[in-house]
């Protein structure tokens, strides 16, 4: 008898025959690395397989299909929402498929397998004088496939947009095991509805990405300077952005850290940053340096530091990109918030977060991409303390609901996974999107009628 | 008895009650303007209604629903594929809904109704120092709603992308009459599958766009210069692009006209252009002028003219944007081709078109957006001559099939409509997209189960 979702012995053997014994993990010690994501959502898969080709991916999907066994495609597992863990079923680790197939410097695209990290992709592109802009803080490990599936953002989004702005075409293994190409590796293509963008941000629920054609651009010849600027209050951040925008300056980077982040970086990673209320990291072009410095001053900057060389500029960047890990090390539990708001609501947003923290007696350090209204409150709690956990949840809900009421989104770049289906629903309902949710659920059924792709999450349970 | 698709007298009265008698057309003289598109695809609608609000749109859709009457949303009707005409049923002209609701100069978006023309939108934005980049040659009449539904491109695409890169959120009246909002007016939003991009390029088959939130950007402060450059052969065009690209220069405009276009402009619009084999229109930044001029020279330019002032630059632009109308005036019939190819295939493409023209004894002037591999052969024929019509069709097929075989798309920006379902299918099948077409057909059914939205076209008949 077939048990839905169960992996039978004979199937394990079939998968071993396809991918090899050394790439098929069933023992606890082998699958330990796959039992959690970067925000500590945890679940134990029944089997982990590491295919080396699209053909293997398709064959494994067909084996899983026989018993309706759930499948979760996974890269580095750096998701923050539970999208990359699953209880039982098959995790398909795609990191062995990590080749750069083609760098086309005339048509400005790269053809690439899903398992390469964004950092390694950019190392390869650099040798051609090109780069791929989206840069989640996890770029050093997160894979192309994961970043597409999550529709990831990052530090350079403020200027270059998110993953959705950079994907031209995809090869996908559908839940049926059939292989399909969506889109074309062309700058313009109008042949049919846009299925490429349906895949971007689909969180592994519609199919498994086996190849991607991504836009690339030459490394900009324009020279930029990096500022580290401190303020004695965080409300000013919103004002700085507004003034930059009204001066028509679009920074290459506009990042925010509050005091708690800096304290964590100094304590946990032995950095030596000034412990100001607000720290901004801002990249602008050489020709804009003076204007921007004036704006900082007018807004009451305490200290304005222009990175003197690339090394110092890198150190500033590291501070921002390591902030999450530093803060995470200061408490046993953390809920990461990912609200995106109209930029002019940013000051009110930061104020609200601090009020919520005070109300529940929690620490909520905030960092993130202030330049596009997407900052991350990190709600800290004690895992072993039920009251603390409950408070964190209540604080989380309050922040999400406030954002929804202000016309914001509960997720700018982290996605939904297990963490936000409820709030996604509330957002859609509040913003006239009730029918949108119905359509999304129907779309899931078209792609995955037997619901084997990363089930029990996201749209399905919203 | 209900006749599917028929508009009953009582329904006409209901529509008059909703939109007013002056905005409900049933007489031939009133609907004449709605019986063709810009490429002379023609059909006679049963009724034309010009609603003034989303509420009216939704009410009219509900009236149509009772008898399953087909509905076609329409702007200026400047489609080139038959997407904007319908036999029987209701055409909904949305040009009375033409307000700019909000220009947000902090968050850099505009909230706008669908019926405003892109030119009028840009006039309004200009007073705020902003602009909306996509600029189909029909910008002087084509509407925001039409441009979204068609996923239009234009002359500035080479630098700024097409409509799909500029739409943040949409309000849509679904075929059920329900109103829904897709997306958020935010720079980042990951709440659910991307339904906004499904609407972009949906050609009126999924719903009626009643409001749009579009990204805008400040009018660039960087100064550009406009070149008009002639060559004594058109193959060189591809080489110029390749050299610009490998010099990492991304022109603001890179347009192409062959000799036949220039002859038509001189004859029909009394221009006085040099009758060279190839004419390029190229905008580059001040700092790039010297490099670009050198490239032109190295590629054997016959004459390099730098526009001396804005007036002359505008005249150059007009020549390019009026070329289609000028060429169209030289023959009774024209088939517009819209292939998009990898840029390095452009020289082969132009050569192939000329060979096809010779083979069938046709004139096929070519113009278009060489900078992104999307040029438009205009296949001229005599409407009254069956043999000429057949030859045009055969030439058209041959061009499409060649493009497909070279990894191109049969449509870069014009869309599919009635003209290209067959070739879209061939393209998808040749490029591993068979399952994509199946999914598209299923998506159409989710949105429009009774198939009343612009039926008999596009995905449905592919």
mmCIF file of N, CA, C and O in Angstrom, chain B residues 223-289:
data_model
loop_
_atom_site.group_PDB
_atom_site.id
_atom_site.type_symbol
_atom_site.label_atom_id
_atom_site.label_comp_id
_atom_site.label_asym_id
_atom_site.label_seq_id
_atom_site.Cartn_x
_atom_site.Cartn_y
_atom_site.Cartn_z
ATOM 1 N N UNK B 223 23.830 64.786 -19.340
ATOM 2 C CA UNK B 223 23.495 65.330 -20.650
ATOM 3 C C UNK B 223 23.828 64.310 -21.736
ATOM 4 O O UNK B 223 24.869 63.667 -21.702
ATOM 5 N N UNK B 224 22.919 64.185 -22.681
ATOM 6 C CA UNK B 224 23.159 63.263 -23.784
ATOM 7 C C UNK B 224 23.230 64.028 -25.108
ATOM 8 O O UNK B 224 22.723 65.139 -25.226
ATOM 9 N N UNK B 225 23.901 63.405 -26.049
ATOM 10 C CA UNK B 225 23.983 63.953 -27.409
ATOM 11 C C UNK B 225 23.341 62.947 -28.363
ATOM 12 O O UNK B 225 23.405 61.737 -28.127
ATOM 13 N N UNK B 226 22.736 63.470 -29.419
ATOM 14 C CA UNK B 226 22.092 62.588 -30.391
ATOM 15 C C UNK B 226 22.853 62.584 -31.716
ATOM 16 O O UNK B 226 23.080 63.640 -32.303
ATOM 17 N N UNK B 227 23.240 61.395 -32.138
ATOM 18 C CA UNK B 227 23.904 61.212 -33.431
ATOM 19 C C UNK B 227 22.919 60.707 -34.476
ATOM 20 O O UNK B 227 22.069 59.851 -34.179
ATOM 21 N N UNK B 228 23.042 61.198 -35.692
ATOM 22 C CA UNK B 228 22.433 60.556 -36.858
ATOM 23 C C UNK B 228 23.603 60.127 -37.726
ATOM 24 O O UNK B 228 24.392 60.972 -38.171
ATOM 25 N N UNK B 229 23.735 58.827 -37.937
ATOM 26 C CA UNK B 229 24.908 58.306 -38.634
ATOM 27 C C UNK B 229 24.467 57.439 -39.802
ATOM 28 O O UNK B 229 23.545 56.628 -39.645
ATOM 29 N N UNK B 230 25.097 57.606 -40.940
ATOM 30 C CA UNK B 230 24.726 56.762 -42.084
ATOM 31 C C UNK B 230 25.879 55.844 -42.476
ATOM 32 O O UNK B 230 27.058 56.178 -42.284
ATOM 33 N N UNK B 231 25.484 54.698 -43.024
ATOM 34 C CA UNK B 231 26.444 53.711 -43.517
ATOM 35 C C UNK B 231 26.009 53.269 -44.913
ATOM 36 O O UNK B 231 24.822 53.350 -45.236
ATOM 37 N N UNK B 232 26.964 52.788 -45.686
ATOM 38 C CA UNK B 232 26.562 52.352 -47.033
ATOM 39 C C UNK B 232 26.214 50.862 -47.084
ATOM 40 O O UNK B 232 26.038 50.290 -48.149
ATOM 41 N N UNK B 233 26.125 50.231 -45.929
ATOM 42 C CA UNK B 233 25.583 48.865 -45.873
ATOM 43 C C UNK B 233 24.980 48.667 -44.487
ATOM 44 O O UNK B 233 25.406 49.282 -43.508
ATOM 45 N N UNK B 234 23.954 47.793 -44.426
ATOM 46 C CA UNK B 234 23.259 47.649 -43.139
ATOM 47 C C UNK B 234 23.899 46.597 -42.236
ATOM 48 O O UNK B 234 23.646 46.562 -41.047
ATOM 49 N N UNK B 235 24.768 45.744 -42.810
ATOM 50 C CA UNK B 235 25.409 44.746 -41.955
ATOM 51 C C UNK B 235 26.229 45.380 -40.838
ATOM 52 O O UNK B 235 26.393 44.805 -39.762
ATOM 53 N N UNK B 236 26.737 46.565 -41.106
ATOM 54 C CA UNK B 236 27.614 47.219 -40.142
ATOM 55 C C UNK B 236 26.915 47.499 -38.805
ATOM 56 O O UNK B 236 27.545 47.541 -37.752
ATOM 57 N N UNK B 237 25.570 47.677 -38.882
ATOM 58 C CA UNK B 237 24.814 48.000 -37.670
ATOM 59 C C UNK B 237 25.142 47.051 -36.515
ATOM 60 O O UNK B 237 25.389 47.487 -35.395
ATOM 61 N N UNK B 238 25.144 45.751 -36.832
ATOM 62 C CA UNK B 238 25.434 44.773 -35.793
ATOM 63 C C UNK B 238 26.820 44.964 -35.206
ATOM 64 O O UNK B 238 27.023 44.837 -33.987
ATOM 65 N N UNK B 239 27.766 45.302 -36.075
ATOM 66 C CA UNK B 239 29.142 45.494 -35.623
ATOM 67 C C UNK B 239 29.238 46.716 -34.700
ATOM 68 O O UNK B 239 29.925 46.675 -33.670
ATOM 69 N N UNK B 240 28.514 47.792 -35.052
ATOM 70 C CA UNK B 240 28.530 48.997 -34.210
ATOM 71 C C UNK B 240 28.017 48.662 -32.809
ATOM 72 O O UNK B 240 28.628 49.025 -31.798
ATOM 73 N N UNK B 241 26.908 47.942 -32.763
ATOM 74 C CA UNK B 241 26.346 47.592 -31.446
ATOM 75 C C UNK B 241 27.340 46.764 -30.643
ATOM 76 O O UNK B 241 27.581 47.015 -29.461
ATOM 77 N N UNK B 242 27.914 45.761 -31.313
ATOM 78 C CA UNK B 242 28.855 44.896 -30.593
ATOM 79 C C UNK B 242 30.015 45.710 -30.026
ATOM 80 O O UNK B 242 30.426 45.512 -28.892
ATOM 81 N N UNK B 243 30.514 46.646 -30.836
ATOM 82 C CA UNK B 243 31.655 47.450 -30.359
ATOM 83 C C UNK B 243 31.250 48.376 -29.213
ATOM 84 O O UNK B 243 32.011 48.590 -28.285
ATOM 85 N N UNK B 244 30.045 48.952 -29.314
ATOM 86 C CA UNK B 244 29.573 49.793 -28.197
ATOM 87 C C UNK B 244 29.477 48.946 -26.933
ATOM 88 O O UNK B 244 29.938 49.332 -25.867
ATOM 89 N N UNK B 245 28.876 47.779 -27.080
ATOM 90 C CA UNK B 245 28.693 46.902 -25.925
ATOM 91 C C UNK B 245 30.037 46.491 -25.333
ATOM 92 O O UNK B 245 30.203 46.470 -24.124
ATOM 93 N N UNK B 246 30.987 46.160 -26.222
ATOM 94 C CA UNK B 246 32.259 45.706 -25.658
ATOM 95 C C UNK B 246 33.048 46.895 -25.107
ATOM 96 O O UNK B 246 33.936 46.724 -24.281
ATOM 97 N N UNK B 247 32.686 48.114 -25.509
ATOM 98 C CA UNK B 247 33.256 49.302 -24.858
ATOM 99 C C UNK B 247 32.422 49.673 -23.630
ATOM 100 O O UNK B 247 32.613 50.726 -23.042
ATOM 101 N N UNK B 248 31.454 48.824 -23.289
ATOM 102 C CA UNK B 248 30.587 48.988 -22.128
ATOM 103 C C UNK B 248 29.781 50.275 -22.180
ATOM 104 O O UNK B 248 29.460 50.870 -21.137
ATOM 105 N N UNK B 249 29.421 50.673 -23.391
ATOM 106 C CA UNK B 249 28.566 51.852 -23.546
ATOM 107 C C UNK B 249 27.137 51.387 -23.792
ATOM 108 O O UNK B 249 26.878 50.614 -24.710
ATOM 109 N N UNK B 250 26.241 51.841 -22.950
ATOM 110 C CA UNK B 250 24.829 51.509 -23.093
ATOM 111 C C UNK B 250 24.123 52.766 -23.592
ATOM 112 O O UNK B 250 23.841 53.671 -22.812
ATOM 113 N N UNK B 251 23.850 52.856 -24.896
ATOM 114 C CA UNK B 251 23.248 54.085 -25.424
ATOM 115 C C UNK B 251 21.873 54.335 -24.792
ATOM 116 O O UNK B 251 21.219 53.396 -24.334
ATOM 117 N N UNK B 252 21.456 55.585 -24.786
ATOM 118 C CA UNK B 252 20.106 55.914 -24.319
ATOM 119 C C UNK B 252 19.084 55.624 -25.411
ATOM 120 O O UNK B 252 17.878 55.542 -25.134
ATOM 121 N N UNK B 253 19.567 55.492 -26.631
ATOM 122 C CA UNK B 253 18.713 55.242 -27.793
ATOM 123 C C UNK B 253 19.622 54.604 -28.833
ATOM 124 O O UNK B 253 20.775 55.024 -28.988
ATOM 125 N N UNK B 254 19.142 53.577 -29.538
ATOM 126 C CA UNK B 254 19.945 53.004 -30.618
ATOM 127 C C UNK B 254 18.995 52.457 -31.668
ATOM 128 O O UNK B 254 18.591 51.301 -31.619
ATOM 129 N N UNK B 255 18.619 53.308 -32.604
ATOM 130 C CA UNK B 255 17.567 52.982 -33.561
ATOM 131 C C UNK B 255 18.124 52.845 -34.963
ATOM 132 O O UNK B 255 19.135 53.460 -35.309
ATOM 133 N N UNK B 256 17.408 52.084 -35.755
ATOM 134 C CA UNK B 256 17.868 51.722 -37.095
ATOM 135 C C UNK B 256 16.785 52.005 -38.133
ATOM 136 O O UNK B 256 15.606 51.739 -37.913
ATOM 137 N N UNK B 257 17.195 52.562 -39.273
ATOM 138 C CA UNK B 257 16.299 52.725 -40.429
ATOM 139 C C UNK B 257 17.059 52.257 -41.662
ATOM 140 O O UNK B 257 18.215 52.645 -41.852
ATOM 141 N N UNK B 258 16.421 51.453 -42.504
ATOM 142 C CA UNK B 258 17.098 51.134 -43.754
ATOM 143 C C UNK B 258 16.692 52.141 -44.839
ATOM 144 O O UNK B 258 15.895 53.059 -44.592
ATOM 145 N N UNK B 259 17.238 51.958 -46.010
ATOM 146 C CA UNK B 259 17.054 52.931 -47.086
ATOM 147 C C UNK B 259 15.575 53.116 -47.454
ATOM 148 O O UNK B 259 15.106 54.236 -47.671
ATOM 149 N N UNK B 260 14.819 52.016 -47.492
ATOM 150 C CA UNK B 260 13.410 52.110 -47.870
ATOM 151 C C UNK B 260 12.613 52.994 -46.901
ATOM 152 O O UNK B 260 11.684 53.684 -47.291
ATOM 153 N N UNK B 261 12.973 52.936 -45.627
ATOM 154 C CA UNK B 261 12.310 53.799 -44.644
ATOM 155 C C UNK B 261 12.587 55.268 -44.936
ATOM 156 O O UNK B 261 11.688 56.104 -44.893
ATOM 157 N N UNK B 262 13.841 55.551 -45.235
ATOM 158 C CA UNK B 262 14.227 56.934 -45.508
ATOM 159 C C UNK B 262 13.528 57.450 -46.768
ATOM 160 O O UNK B 262 12.998 58.569 -46.796
ATOM 161 N N UNK B 263 13.490 56.591 -47.779
ATOM 162 C CA UNK B 263 12.784 56.989 -49.011
ATOM 163 C C UNK B 263 11.320 57.317 -48.706
ATOM 164 O O UNK B 263 10.777 58.312 -49.201
ATOM 165 N N UNK B 264 10.688 56.493 -47.902
ATOM 166 C CA UNK B 264 9.282 56.723 -47.566
ATOM 167 C C UNK B 264 9.110 58.015 -46.762
ATOM 168 O O UNK B 264 8.175 58.787 -46.993
ATOM 169 N N UNK B 265 10.020 58.258 -45.824
ATOM 170 C CA UNK B 265 9.941 59.491 -45.021
ATOM 171 C C UNK B 265 10.114 60.716 -45.918
ATOM 172 O O UNK B 265 9.395 61.710 -45.772
ATOM 173 N N UNK B 266 11.069 60.632 -46.827
ATOM 174 C CA UNK B 266 11.300 61.760 -47.736
ATOM 175 C C UNK B 266 10.098 61.982 -48.653
ATOM 176 O O UNK B 266 9.675 63.119 -48.870
ATOM 177 N N UNK B 267 9.542 60.853 -49.136
ATOM 178 C CA UNK B 267 8.449 60.993 -50.101
ATOM 179 C C UNK B 267 7.136 61.370 -49.419
ATOM 180 O O UNK B 267 6.456 62.302 -49.825
ATOM 181 N N UNK B 268 6.789 60.636 -48.371
ATOM 182 C CA UNK B 268 5.457 60.797 -47.798
ATOM 183 C C UNK B 268 5.375 61.918 -46.773
ATOM 184 O O UNK B 268 4.315 62.504 -46.554
ATOM 185 N N UNK B 269 6.465 62.173 -46.078
ATOM 186 C CA UNK B 269 6.422 63.202 -45.036
ATOM 187 C C UNK B 269 7.341 64.379 -45.356
ATOM 188 O O UNK B 269 7.639 65.208 -44.495
ATOM 189 N N UNK B 270 7.803 64.391 -46.591
ATOM 190 C CA UNK B 270 8.621 65.506 -47.074
ATOM 191 C C UNK B 270 9.817 65.817 -46.187
ATOM 192 O O UNK B 270 10.138 66.972 -45.908
ATOM 193 N N UNK B 271 10.437 64.760 -45.697
ATOM 194 C CA UNK B 271 11.698 64.966 -44.967
ATOM 195 C C UNK B 271 12.827 65.059 -45.986
ATOM 196 O O UNK B 271 12.627 64.807 -47.188
ATOM 197 N N UNK B 272 13.995 65.420 -45.518
ATOM 198 C CA UNK B 272 15.126 65.581 -46.440
ATOM 199 C C UNK B 272 16.328 64.816 -45.911
ATOM 200 O O UNK B 272 17.386 65.383 -45.653
ATOM 201 N N UNK B 273 16.130 63.531 -45.742
ATOM 202 C CA UNK B 273 17.205 62.731 -45.166
ATOM 203 C C UNK B 273 18.103 62.162 -46.255
ATOM 204 O O UNK B 273 17.653 61.896 -47.369
ATOM 205 N N UNK B 274 19.373 61.955 -45.900
ATOM 206 C CA UNK B 274 20.293 61.288 -46.833
ATOM 207 C C UNK B 274 19.813 59.863 -47.077
ATOM 208 O O UNK B 274 19.508 59.135 -46.119
ATOM 209 N N UNK B 275 19.802 59.464 -48.332
ATOM 210 C CA UNK B 275 19.232 58.161 -48.655
ATOM 211 C C UNK B 275 20.291 57.060 -48.593
ATOM 212 O O UNK B 275 20.625 56.426 -49.593
ATOM 213 N N UNK B 276 20.790 56.828 -47.393
ATOM 214 C CA UNK B 276 21.852 55.839 -47.193
ATOM 215 C C UNK B 276 21.254 54.456 -46.969
ATOM 216 O O UNK B 276 20.072 54.320 -46.665
ATOM 217 N N UNK B 277 22.070 53.437 -47.114
ATOM 218 C CA UNK B 277 21.596 52.064 -46.887
ATOM 219 C C UNK B 277 21.137 51.863 -45.451
ATOM 220 O O UNK B 277 20.138 51.214 -45.194
ATOM 221 N N UNK B 278 21.896 52.417 -44.521
ATOM 222 C CA UNK B 278 21.539 52.272 -43.103
ATOM 223 C C UNK B 278 21.705 53.608 -42.395
ATOM 224 O O UNK B 278 22.705 54.307 -42.591
ATOM 225 N N UNK B 279 20.702 53.962 -41.612
ATOM 226 C CA UNK B 279 20.761 55.177 -40.803
ATOM 227 C C UNK B 279 20.574 54.779 -39.341
ATOM 228 O O UNK B 279 19.623 54.070 -39.010
ATOM 229 N N UNK B 280 21.506 55.215 -38.512
ATOM 230 C CA UNK B 280 21.387 54.924 -37.084
ATOM 231 C C UNK B 280 21.103 56.212 -36.327
ATOM 232 O O UNK B 280 21.629 57.279 -36.657
ATOM 233 N N UNK B 281 20.273 56.089 -35.307
ATOM 234 C CA UNK B 281 19.969 57.197 -34.404
ATOM 235 C C UNK B 281 20.496 56.746 -33.042
ATOM 236 O O UNK B 281 20.026 55.737 -32.507
ATOM 237 N N UNK B 282 21.472 57.462 -32.517
ATOM 238 C CA UNK B 282 22.147 56.980 -31.306
ATOM 239 C C UNK B 282 22.302 58.112 -30.293
ATOM 240 O O UNK B 282 22.849 59.163 -30.619
ATOM 241 N N UNK B 283 21.785 57.902 -29.084
ATOM 242 C CA UNK B 283 21.978 58.855 -27.994
ATOM 243 C C UNK B 283 23.025 58.318 -27.038
ATOM 244 O O UNK B 283 22.898 57.185 -26.553
ATOM 245 N N UNK B 284 24.030 59.124 -26.752
ATOM 246 C CA UNK B 284 25.005 58.715 -25.732
ATOM 247 C C UNK B 284 25.296 59.897 -24.821
ATOM 248 O O UNK B 284 24.914 61.036 -25.106
ATOM 249 N N UNK B 285 25.954 59.604 -23.718
ATOM 250 C CA UNK B 285 26.250 60.664 -22.769
ATOM 251 C C UNK B 285 27.425 61.512 -23.263
ATOM 252 O O UNK B 285 28.277 61.029 -24.019
ATOM 253 N N UNK B 286 27.439 62.766 -22.814
ATOM 254 C CA UNK B 286 28.475 63.705 -23.251
ATOM 255 C C UNK B 286 29.872 63.089 -23.196
ATOM 256 O O UNK B 286 30.669 63.210 -24.126
ATOM 257 N N UNK B 287 30.135 62.381 -22.091
ATOM 258 C CA UNK B 287 31.480 61.853 -21.877
ATOM 259 C C UNK B 287 31.811 60.720 -22.846
ATOM 260 O O UNK B 287 32.954 60.296 -22.952
ATOM 261 N N UNK B 288 30.778 60.201 -23.522
ATOM 262 C CA UNK B 288 31.007 59.059 -24.415
ATOM 263 C C UNK B 288 31.097 59.469 -25.883
ATOM 264 O O UNK B 288 31.407 58.633 -26.752
ATOM 265 N N UNK B 289 30.847 60.749 -26.181
ATOM 266 C CA UNK B 289 30.728 61.205 -27.570
ATOM 267 C C UNK B 289 31.959 60.845 -28.400
ATOM 268 O O UNK B 289 31.856 60.297 -29.499
#
